[in-house]
mmCIF file of N, CA and C in Angstrom:
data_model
loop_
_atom_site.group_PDB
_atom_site.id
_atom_site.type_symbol
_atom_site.label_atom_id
_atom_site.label_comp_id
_atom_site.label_asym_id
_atom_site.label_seq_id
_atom_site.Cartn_x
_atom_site.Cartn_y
_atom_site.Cartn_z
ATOM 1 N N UNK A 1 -24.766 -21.722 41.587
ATOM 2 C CA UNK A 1 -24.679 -20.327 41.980
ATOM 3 C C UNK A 1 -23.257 -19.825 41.698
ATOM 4 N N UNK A 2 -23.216 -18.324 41.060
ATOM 5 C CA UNK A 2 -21.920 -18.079 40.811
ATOM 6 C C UNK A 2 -21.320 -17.580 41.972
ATOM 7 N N UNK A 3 -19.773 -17.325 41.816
ATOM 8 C CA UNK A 3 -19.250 -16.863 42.757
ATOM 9 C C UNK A 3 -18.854 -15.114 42.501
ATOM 10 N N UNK A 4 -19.962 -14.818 43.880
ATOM 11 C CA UNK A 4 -19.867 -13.490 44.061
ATOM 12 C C UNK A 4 -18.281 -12.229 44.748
ATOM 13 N N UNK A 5 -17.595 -13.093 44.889
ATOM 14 C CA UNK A 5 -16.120 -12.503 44.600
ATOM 15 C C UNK A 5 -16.143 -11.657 43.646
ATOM 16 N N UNK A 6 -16.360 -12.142 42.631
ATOM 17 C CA UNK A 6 -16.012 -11.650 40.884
ATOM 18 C C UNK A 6 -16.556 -9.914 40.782
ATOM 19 N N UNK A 7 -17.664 -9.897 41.508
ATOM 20 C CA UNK A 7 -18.034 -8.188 42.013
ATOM 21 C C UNK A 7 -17.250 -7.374 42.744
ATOM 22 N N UNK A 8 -16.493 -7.910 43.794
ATOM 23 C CA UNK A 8 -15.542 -7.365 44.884
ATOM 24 C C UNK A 8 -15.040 -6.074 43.979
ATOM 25 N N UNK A 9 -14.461 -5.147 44.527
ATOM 26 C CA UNK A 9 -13.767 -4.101 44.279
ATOM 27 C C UNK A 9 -12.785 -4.229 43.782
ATOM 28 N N UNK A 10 -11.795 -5.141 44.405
ATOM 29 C CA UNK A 10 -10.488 -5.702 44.257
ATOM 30 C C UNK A 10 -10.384 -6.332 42.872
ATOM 31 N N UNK A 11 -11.395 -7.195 42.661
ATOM 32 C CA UNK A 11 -11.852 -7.841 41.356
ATOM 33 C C UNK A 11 -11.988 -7.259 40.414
ATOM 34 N N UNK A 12 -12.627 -6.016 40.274
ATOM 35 C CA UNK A 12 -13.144 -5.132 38.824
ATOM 36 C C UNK A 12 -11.759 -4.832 38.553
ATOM 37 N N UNK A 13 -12.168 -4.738 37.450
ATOM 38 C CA UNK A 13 -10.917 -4.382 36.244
ATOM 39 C C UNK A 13 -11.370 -2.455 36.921
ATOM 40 N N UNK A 14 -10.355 -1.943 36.788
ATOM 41 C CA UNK A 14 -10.157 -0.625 37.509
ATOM 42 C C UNK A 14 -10.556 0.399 36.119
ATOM 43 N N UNK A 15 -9.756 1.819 35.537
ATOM 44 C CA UNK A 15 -10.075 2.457 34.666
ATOM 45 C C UNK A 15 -9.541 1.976 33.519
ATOM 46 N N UNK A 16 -9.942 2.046 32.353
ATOM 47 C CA UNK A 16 -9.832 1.504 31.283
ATOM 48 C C UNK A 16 -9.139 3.005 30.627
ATOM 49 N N UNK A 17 -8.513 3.125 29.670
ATOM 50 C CA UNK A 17 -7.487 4.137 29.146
ATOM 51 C C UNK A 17 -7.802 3.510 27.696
ATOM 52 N N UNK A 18 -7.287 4.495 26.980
ATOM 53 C CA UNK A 18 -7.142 4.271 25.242
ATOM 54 C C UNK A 18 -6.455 5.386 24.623
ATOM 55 N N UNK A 19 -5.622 5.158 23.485
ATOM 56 C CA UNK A 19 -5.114 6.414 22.510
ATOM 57 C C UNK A 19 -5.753 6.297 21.508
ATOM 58 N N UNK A 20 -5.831 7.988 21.103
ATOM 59 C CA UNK A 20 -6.833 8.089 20.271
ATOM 60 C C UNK A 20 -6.714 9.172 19.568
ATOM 61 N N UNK A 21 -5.433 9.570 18.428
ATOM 62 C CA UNK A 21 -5.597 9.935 17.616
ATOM 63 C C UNK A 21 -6.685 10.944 17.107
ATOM 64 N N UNK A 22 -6.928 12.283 17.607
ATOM 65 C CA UNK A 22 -8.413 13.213 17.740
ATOM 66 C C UNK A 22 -7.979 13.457 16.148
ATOM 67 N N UNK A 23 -6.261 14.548 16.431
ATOM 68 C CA UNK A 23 -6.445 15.396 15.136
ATOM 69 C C UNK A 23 -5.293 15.091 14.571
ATOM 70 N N UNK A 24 -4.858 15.298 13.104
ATOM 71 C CA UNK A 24 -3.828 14.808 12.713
ATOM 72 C C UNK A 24 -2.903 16.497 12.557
ATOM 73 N N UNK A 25 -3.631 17.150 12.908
ATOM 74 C CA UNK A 25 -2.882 18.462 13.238
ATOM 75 C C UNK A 25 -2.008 19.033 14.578
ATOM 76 N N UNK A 26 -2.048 18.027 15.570
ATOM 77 C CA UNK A 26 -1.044 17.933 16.790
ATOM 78 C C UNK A 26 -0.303 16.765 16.677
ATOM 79 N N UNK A 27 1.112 17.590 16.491
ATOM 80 C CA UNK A 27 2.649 16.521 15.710
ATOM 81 C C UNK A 27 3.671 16.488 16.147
ATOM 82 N N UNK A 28 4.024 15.435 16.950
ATOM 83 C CA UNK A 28 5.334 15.207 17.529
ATOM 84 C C UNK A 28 7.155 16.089 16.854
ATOM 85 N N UNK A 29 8.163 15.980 17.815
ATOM 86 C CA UNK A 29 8.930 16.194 16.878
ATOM 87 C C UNK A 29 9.501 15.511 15.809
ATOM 88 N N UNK A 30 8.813 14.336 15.465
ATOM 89 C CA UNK A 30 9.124 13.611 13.507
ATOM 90 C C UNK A 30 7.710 14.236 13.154
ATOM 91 N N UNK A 31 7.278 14.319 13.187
ATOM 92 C CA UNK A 31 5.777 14.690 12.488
ATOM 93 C C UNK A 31 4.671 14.220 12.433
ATOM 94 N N UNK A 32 4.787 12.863 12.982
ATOM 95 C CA UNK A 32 3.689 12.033 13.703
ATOM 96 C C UNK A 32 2.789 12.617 14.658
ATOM 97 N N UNK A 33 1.351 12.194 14.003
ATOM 98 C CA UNK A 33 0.710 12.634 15.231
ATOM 99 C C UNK A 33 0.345 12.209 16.343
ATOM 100 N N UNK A 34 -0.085 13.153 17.667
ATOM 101 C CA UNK A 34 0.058 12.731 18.684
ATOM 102 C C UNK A 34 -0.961 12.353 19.206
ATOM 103 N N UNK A 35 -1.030 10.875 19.874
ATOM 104 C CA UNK A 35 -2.461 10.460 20.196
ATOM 105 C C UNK A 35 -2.830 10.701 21.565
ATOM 106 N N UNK A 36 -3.955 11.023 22.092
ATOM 107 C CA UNK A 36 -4.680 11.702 23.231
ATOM 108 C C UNK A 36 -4.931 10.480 23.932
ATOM 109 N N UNK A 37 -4.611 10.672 25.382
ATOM 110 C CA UNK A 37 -5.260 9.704 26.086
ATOM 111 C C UNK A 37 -6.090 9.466 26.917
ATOM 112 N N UNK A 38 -7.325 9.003 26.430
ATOM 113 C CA UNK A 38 -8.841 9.184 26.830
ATOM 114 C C UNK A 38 -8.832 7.935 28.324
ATOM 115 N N UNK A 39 -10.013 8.101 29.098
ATOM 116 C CA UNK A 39 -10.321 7.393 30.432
ATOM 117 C C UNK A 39 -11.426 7.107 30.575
ATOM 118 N N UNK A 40 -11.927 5.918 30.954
ATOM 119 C CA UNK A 40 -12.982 5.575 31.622
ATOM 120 C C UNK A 40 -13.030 6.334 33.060
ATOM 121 N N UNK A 41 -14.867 6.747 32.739
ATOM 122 C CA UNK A 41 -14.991 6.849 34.453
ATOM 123 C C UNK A 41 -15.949 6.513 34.934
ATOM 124 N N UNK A 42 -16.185 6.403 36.574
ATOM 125 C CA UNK A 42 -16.967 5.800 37.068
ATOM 126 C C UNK A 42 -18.392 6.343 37.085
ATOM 127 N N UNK A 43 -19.570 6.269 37.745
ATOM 128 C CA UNK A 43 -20.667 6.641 37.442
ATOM 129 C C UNK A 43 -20.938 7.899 38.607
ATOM 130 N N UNK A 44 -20.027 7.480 39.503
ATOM 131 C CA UNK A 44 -19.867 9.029 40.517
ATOM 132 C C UNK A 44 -19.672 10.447 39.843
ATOM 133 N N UNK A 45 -18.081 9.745 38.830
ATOM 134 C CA UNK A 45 -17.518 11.062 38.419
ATOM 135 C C UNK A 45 -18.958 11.379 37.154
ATOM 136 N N UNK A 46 -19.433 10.557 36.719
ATOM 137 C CA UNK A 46 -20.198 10.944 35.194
ATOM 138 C C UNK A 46 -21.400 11.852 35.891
ATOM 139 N N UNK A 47 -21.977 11.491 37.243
ATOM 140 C CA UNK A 47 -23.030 12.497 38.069
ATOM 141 C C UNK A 47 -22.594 13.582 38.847
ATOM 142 N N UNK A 48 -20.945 13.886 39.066
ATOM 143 C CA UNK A 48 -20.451 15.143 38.950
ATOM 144 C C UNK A 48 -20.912 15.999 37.794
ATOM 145 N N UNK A 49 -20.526 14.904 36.636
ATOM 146 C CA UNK A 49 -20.318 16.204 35.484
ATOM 147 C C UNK A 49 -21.475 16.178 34.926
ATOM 148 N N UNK A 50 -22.743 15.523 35.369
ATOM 149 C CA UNK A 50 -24.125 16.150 35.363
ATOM 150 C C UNK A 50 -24.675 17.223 35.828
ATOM 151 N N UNK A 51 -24.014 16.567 37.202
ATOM 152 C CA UNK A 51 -25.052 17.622 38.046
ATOM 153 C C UNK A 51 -24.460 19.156 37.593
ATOM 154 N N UNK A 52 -22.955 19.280 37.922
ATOM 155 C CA UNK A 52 -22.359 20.666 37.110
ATOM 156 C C UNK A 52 -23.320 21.215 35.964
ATOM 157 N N UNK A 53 -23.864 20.584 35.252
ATOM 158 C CA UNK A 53 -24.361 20.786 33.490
ATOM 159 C C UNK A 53 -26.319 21.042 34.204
ATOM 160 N N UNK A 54 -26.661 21.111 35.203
ATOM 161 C CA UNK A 54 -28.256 21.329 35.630
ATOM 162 C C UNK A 54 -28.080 21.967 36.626
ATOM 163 N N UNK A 55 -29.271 23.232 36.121
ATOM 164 C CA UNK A 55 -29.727 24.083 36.712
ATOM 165 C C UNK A 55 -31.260 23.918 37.559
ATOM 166 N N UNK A 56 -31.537 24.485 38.052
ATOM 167 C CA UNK A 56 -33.053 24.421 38.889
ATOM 168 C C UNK A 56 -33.880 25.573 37.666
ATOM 169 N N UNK A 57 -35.067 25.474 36.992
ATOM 170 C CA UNK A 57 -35.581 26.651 36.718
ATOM 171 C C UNK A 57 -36.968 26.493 36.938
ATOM 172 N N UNK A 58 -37.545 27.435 36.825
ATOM 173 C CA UNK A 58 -39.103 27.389 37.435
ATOM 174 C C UNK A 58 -39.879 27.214 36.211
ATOM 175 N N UNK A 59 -40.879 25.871 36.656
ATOM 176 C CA UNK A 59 -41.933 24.893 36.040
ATOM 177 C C UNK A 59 -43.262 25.436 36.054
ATOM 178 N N UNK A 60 -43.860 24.364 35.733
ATOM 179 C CA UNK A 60 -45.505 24.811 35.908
ATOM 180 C C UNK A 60 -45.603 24.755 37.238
ATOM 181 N N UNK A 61 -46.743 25.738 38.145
ATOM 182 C CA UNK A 61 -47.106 25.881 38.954
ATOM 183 C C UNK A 61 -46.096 26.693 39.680
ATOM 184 N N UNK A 62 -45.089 27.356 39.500
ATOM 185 C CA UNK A 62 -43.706 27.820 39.997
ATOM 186 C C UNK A 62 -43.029 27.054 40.737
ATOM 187 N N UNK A 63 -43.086 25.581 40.632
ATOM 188 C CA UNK A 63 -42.452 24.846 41.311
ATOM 189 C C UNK A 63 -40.818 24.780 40.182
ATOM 190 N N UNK A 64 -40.085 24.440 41.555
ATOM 191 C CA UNK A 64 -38.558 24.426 40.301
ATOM 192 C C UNK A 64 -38.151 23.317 40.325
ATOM 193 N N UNK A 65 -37.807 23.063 39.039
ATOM 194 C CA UNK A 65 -37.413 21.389 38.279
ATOM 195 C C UNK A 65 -35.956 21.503 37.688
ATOM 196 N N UNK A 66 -35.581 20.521 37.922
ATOM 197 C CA UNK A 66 -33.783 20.708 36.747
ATOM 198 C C UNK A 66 -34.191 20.521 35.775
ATOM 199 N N UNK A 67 -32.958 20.899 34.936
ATOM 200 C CA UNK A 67 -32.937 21.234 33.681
ATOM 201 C C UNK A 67 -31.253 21.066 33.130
ATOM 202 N N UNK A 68 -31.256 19.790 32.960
ATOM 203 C CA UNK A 68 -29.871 19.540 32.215
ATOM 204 C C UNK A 68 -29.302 20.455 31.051
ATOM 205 N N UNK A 69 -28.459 20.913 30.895
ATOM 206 C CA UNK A 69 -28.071 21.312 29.598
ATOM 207 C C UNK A 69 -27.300 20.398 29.116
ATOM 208 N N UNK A 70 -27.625 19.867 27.394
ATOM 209 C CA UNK A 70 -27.101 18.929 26.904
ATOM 210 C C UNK A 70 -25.595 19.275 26.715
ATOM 211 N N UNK A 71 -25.152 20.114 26.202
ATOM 212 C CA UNK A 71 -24.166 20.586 25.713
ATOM 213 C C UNK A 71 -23.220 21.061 26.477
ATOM 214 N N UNK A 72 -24.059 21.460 27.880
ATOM 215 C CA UNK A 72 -22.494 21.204 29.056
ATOM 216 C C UNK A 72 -21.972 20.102 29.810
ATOM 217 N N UNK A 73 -22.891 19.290 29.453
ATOM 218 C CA UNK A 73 -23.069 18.236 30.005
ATOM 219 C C UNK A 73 -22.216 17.257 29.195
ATOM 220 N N UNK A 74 -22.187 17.166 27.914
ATOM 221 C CA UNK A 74 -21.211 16.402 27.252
ATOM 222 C C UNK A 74 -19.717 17.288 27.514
ATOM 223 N N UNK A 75 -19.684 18.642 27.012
ATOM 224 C CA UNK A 75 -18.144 19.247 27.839
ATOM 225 C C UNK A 75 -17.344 19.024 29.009
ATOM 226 N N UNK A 76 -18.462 18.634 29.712
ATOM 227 C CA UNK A 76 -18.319 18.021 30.982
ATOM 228 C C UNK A 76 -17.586 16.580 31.110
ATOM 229 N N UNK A 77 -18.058 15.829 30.718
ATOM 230 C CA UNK A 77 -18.085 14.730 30.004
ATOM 231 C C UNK A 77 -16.513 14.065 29.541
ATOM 232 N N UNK A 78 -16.569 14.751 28.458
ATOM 233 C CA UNK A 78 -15.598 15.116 27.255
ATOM 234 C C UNK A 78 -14.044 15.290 28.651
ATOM 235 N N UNK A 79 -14.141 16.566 29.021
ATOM 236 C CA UNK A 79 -12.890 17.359 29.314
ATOM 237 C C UNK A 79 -12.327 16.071 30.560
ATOM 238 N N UNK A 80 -13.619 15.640 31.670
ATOM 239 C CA UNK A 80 -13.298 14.790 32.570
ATOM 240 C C UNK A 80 -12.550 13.217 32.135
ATOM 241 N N UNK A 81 -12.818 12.744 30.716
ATOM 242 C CA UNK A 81 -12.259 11.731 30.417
ATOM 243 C C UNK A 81 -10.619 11.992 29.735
ATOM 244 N N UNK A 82 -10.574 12.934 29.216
ATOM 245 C CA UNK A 82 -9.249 13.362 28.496
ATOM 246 C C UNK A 82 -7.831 13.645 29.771
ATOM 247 N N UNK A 83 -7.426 12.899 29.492
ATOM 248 C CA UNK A 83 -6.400 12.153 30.529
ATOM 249 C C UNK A 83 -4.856 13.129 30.134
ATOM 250 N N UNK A 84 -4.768 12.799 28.787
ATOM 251 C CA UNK A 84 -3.613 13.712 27.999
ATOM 252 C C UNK A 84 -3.835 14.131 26.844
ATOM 253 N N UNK A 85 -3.948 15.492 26.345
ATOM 254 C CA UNK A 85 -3.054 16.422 27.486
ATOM 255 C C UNK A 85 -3.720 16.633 28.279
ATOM 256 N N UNK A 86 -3.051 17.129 29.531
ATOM 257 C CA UNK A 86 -3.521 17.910 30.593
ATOM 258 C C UNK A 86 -4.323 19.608 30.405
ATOM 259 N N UNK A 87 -5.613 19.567 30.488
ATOM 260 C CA UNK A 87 -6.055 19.968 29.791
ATOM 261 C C UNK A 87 -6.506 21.422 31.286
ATOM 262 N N UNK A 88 -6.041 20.649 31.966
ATOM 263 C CA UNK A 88 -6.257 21.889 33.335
ATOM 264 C C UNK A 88 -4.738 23.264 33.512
ATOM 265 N N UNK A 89 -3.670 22.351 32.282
ATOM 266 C CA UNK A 89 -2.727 22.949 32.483
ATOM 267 C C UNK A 89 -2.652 24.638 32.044
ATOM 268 N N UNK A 90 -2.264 25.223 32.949
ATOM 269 C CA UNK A 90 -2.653 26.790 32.855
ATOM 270 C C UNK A 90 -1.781 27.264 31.589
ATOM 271 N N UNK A 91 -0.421 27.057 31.212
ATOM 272 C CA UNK A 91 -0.044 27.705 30.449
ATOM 273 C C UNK A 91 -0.651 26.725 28.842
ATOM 274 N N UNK A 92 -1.073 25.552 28.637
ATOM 275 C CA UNK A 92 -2.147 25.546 27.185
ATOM 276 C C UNK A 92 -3.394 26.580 27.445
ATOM 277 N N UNK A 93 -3.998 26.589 28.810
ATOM 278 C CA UNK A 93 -5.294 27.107 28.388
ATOM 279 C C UNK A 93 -4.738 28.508 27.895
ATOM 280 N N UNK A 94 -3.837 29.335 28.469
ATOM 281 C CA UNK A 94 -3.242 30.579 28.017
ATOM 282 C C UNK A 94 -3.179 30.694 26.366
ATOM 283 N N UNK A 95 -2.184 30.085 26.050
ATOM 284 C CA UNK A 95 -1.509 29.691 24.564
ATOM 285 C C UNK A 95 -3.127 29.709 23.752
ATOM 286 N N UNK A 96 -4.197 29.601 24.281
ATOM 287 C CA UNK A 96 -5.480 29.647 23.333
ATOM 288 C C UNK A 96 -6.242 30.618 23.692
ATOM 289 N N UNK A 97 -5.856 31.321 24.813
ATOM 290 C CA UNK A 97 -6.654 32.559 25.552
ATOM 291 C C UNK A 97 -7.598 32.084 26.091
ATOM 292 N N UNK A 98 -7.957 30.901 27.018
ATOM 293 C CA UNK A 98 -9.609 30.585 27.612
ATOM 294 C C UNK A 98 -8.751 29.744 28.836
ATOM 295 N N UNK A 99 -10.230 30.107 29.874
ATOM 296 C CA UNK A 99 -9.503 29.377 31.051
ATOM 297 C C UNK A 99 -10.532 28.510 31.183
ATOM 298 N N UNK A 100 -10.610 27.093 31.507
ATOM 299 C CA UNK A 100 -11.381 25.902 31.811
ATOM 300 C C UNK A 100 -10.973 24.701 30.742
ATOM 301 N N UNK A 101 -11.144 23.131 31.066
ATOM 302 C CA UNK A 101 -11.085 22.376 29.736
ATOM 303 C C UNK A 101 -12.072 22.353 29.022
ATOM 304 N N UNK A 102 -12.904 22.168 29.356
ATOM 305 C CA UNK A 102 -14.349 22.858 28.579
ATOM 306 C C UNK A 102 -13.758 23.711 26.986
ATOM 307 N N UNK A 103 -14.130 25.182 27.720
ATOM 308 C CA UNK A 103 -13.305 26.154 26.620
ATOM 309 C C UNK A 103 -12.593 26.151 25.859
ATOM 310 N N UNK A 104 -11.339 25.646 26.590
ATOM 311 C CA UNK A 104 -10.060 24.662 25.883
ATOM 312 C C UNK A 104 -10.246 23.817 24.592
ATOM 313 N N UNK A 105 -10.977 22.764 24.972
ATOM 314 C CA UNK A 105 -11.491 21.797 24.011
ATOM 315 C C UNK A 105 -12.273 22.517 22.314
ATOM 316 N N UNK A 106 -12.949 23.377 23.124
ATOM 317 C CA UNK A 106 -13.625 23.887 22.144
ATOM 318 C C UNK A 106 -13.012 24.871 21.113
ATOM 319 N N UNK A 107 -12.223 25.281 22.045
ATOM 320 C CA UNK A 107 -10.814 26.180 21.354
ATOM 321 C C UNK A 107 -10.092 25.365 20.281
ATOM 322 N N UNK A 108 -9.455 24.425 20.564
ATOM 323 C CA UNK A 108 -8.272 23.651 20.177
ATOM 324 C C UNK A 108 -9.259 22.715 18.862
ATOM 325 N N UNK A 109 -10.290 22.304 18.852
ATOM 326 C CA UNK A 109 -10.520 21.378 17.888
ATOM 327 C C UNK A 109 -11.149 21.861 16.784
ATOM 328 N N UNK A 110 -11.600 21.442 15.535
ATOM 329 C CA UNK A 110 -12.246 21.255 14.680
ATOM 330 C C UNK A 110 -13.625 20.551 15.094
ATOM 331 N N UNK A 111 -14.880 21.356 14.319
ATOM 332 C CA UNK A 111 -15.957 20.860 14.978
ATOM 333 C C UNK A 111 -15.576 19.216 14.685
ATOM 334 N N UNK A 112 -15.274 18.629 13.276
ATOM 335 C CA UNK A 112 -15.186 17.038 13.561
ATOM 336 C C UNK A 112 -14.843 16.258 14.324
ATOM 337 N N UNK A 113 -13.395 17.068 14.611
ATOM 338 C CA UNK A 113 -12.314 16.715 15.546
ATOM 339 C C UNK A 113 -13.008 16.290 16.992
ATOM 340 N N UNK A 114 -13.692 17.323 17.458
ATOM 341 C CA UNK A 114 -14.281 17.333 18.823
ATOM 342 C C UNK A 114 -15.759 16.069 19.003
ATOM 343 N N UNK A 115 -16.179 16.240 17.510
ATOM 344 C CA UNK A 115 -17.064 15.396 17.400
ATOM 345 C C UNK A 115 -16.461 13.744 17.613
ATOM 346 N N UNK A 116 -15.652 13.662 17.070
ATOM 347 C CA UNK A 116 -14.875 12.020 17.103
ATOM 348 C C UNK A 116 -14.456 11.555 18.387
ATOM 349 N N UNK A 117 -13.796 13.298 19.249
ATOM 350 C CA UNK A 117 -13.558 12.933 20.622
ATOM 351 C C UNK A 117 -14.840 12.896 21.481
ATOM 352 N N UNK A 118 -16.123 13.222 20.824
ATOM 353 C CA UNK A 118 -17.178 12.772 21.956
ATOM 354 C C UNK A 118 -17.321 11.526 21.825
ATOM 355 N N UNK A 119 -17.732 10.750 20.703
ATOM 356 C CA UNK A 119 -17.904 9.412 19.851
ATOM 357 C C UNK A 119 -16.911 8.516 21.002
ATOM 358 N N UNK A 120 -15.745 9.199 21.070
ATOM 359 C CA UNK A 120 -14.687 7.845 21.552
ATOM 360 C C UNK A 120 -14.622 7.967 23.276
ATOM 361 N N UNK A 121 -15.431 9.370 23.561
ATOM 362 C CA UNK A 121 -15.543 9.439 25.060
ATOM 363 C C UNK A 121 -17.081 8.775 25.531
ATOM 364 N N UNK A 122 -17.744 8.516 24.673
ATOM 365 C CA UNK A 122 -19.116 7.787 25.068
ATOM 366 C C UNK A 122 -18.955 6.503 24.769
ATOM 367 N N UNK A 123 -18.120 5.654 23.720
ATOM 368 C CA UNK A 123 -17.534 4.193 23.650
ATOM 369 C C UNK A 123 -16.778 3.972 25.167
ATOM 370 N N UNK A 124 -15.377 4.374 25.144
ATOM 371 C CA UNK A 124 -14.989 4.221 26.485
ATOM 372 C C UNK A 124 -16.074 4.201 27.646
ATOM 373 N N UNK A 125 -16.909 4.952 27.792
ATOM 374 C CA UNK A 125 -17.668 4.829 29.257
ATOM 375 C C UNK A 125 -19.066 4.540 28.832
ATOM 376 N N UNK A 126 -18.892 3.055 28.008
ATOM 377 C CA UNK A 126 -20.001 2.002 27.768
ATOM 378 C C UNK A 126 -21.670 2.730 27.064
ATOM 379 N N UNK A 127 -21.372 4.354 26.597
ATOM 380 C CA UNK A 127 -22.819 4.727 26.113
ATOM 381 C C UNK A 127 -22.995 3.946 24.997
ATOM 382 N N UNK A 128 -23.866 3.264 24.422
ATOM 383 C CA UNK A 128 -24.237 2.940 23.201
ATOM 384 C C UNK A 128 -25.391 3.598 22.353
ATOM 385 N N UNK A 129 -26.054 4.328 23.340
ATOM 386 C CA UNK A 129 -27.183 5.258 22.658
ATOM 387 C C UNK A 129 -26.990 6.600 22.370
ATOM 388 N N UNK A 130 -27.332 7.459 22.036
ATOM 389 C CA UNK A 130 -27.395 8.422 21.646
ATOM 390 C C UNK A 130 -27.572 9.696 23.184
ATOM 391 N N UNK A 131 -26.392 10.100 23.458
ATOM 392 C CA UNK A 131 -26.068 11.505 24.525
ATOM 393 C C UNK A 131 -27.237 11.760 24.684
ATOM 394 N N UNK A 132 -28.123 12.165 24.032
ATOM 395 C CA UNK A 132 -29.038 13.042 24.257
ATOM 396 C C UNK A 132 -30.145 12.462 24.510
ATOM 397 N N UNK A 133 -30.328 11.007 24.016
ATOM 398 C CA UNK A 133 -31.720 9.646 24.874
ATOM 399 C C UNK A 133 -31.277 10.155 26.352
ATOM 400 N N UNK A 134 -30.085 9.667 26.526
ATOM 401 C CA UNK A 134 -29.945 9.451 27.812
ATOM 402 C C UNK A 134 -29.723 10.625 28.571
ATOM 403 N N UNK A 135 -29.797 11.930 28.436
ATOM 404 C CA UNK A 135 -29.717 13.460 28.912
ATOM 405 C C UNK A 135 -31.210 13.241 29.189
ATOM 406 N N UNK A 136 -32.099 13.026 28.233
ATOM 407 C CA UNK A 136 -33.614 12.902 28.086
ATOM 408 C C UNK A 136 -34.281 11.913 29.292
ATOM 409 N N UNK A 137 -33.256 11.010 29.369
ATOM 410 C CA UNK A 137 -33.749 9.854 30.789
ATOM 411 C C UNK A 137 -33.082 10.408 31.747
ATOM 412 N N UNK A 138 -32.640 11.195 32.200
ATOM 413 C CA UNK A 138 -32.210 11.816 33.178
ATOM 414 C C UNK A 138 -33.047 12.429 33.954
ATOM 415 N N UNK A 139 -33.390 13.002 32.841
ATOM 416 C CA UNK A 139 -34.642 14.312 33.709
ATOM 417 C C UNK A 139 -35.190 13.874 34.177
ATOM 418 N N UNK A 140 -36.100 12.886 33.317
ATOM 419 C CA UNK A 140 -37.548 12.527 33.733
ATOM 420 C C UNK A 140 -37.207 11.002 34.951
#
């Protein structure tokens, strides 16, 4: 029998962090670019930024059912793992005219750009399938 210590709280390896290079268009002062620093999170914070992303709307029989939205739901996602920059900071969201990281994000990147930072925000917090299987196992 193994030893169940190894589960303890104390035991888990805590948040996991990574740099990650989104865009090669944000450049230090030599000209290097600057790499973002992405976060693991726990499965609390990932059903925050669900539940935020579902609405209640009315079903068959007028009974009301959620209804995830995929696409806020990864923004969600996305903005909660991005560690640096500080993406809540009021004078960037200004400098792009939008207030939220959400907005922000969407502001600041290149569709690829943003695409690579979902890719490396669903590696970090162990997805291996496809966002939208698992938006799909949600519901149901």
């Amino acid at each position: 029998m193994s030893d169940l210590s190894v589960f303890f709280a104390q035991n888990a390896v805590a948040e996991t962090t990574e740099a990650v290079v989104v865009s090669p268009r944000f450049r230090d002062a030599a000209g290097e670019p600057v790499a973002w620093k992405l976060r693991s999170m726990t499965e609390e914070e990932n059903e925050t930024c669900r539940k935020a992303a579902t609405k209640h709307v009315k079903g068959k029989n007028g009974m009301r059912v959620p209804e995830t939205n995929a696409d806020e739901y990864m923004a969600n996602l996305v903005a909660a793992s991005v560690a640096f920059p500080n993406l809540k900071d009021a004078e960037l969201q200004k400098s792009y005219g939008v207030m939220g990281a959400g907005p922000l994000l969407k502001k600041m990147l290149l569709p690829g750009e943003y695409a690579l930072l979902i890719q490396k925000v669903q590696e970090l917090n162990g997805f291996d399938r496809d966002m939208n299987e698992l938006v799909d196992e949600v519901k149901n």
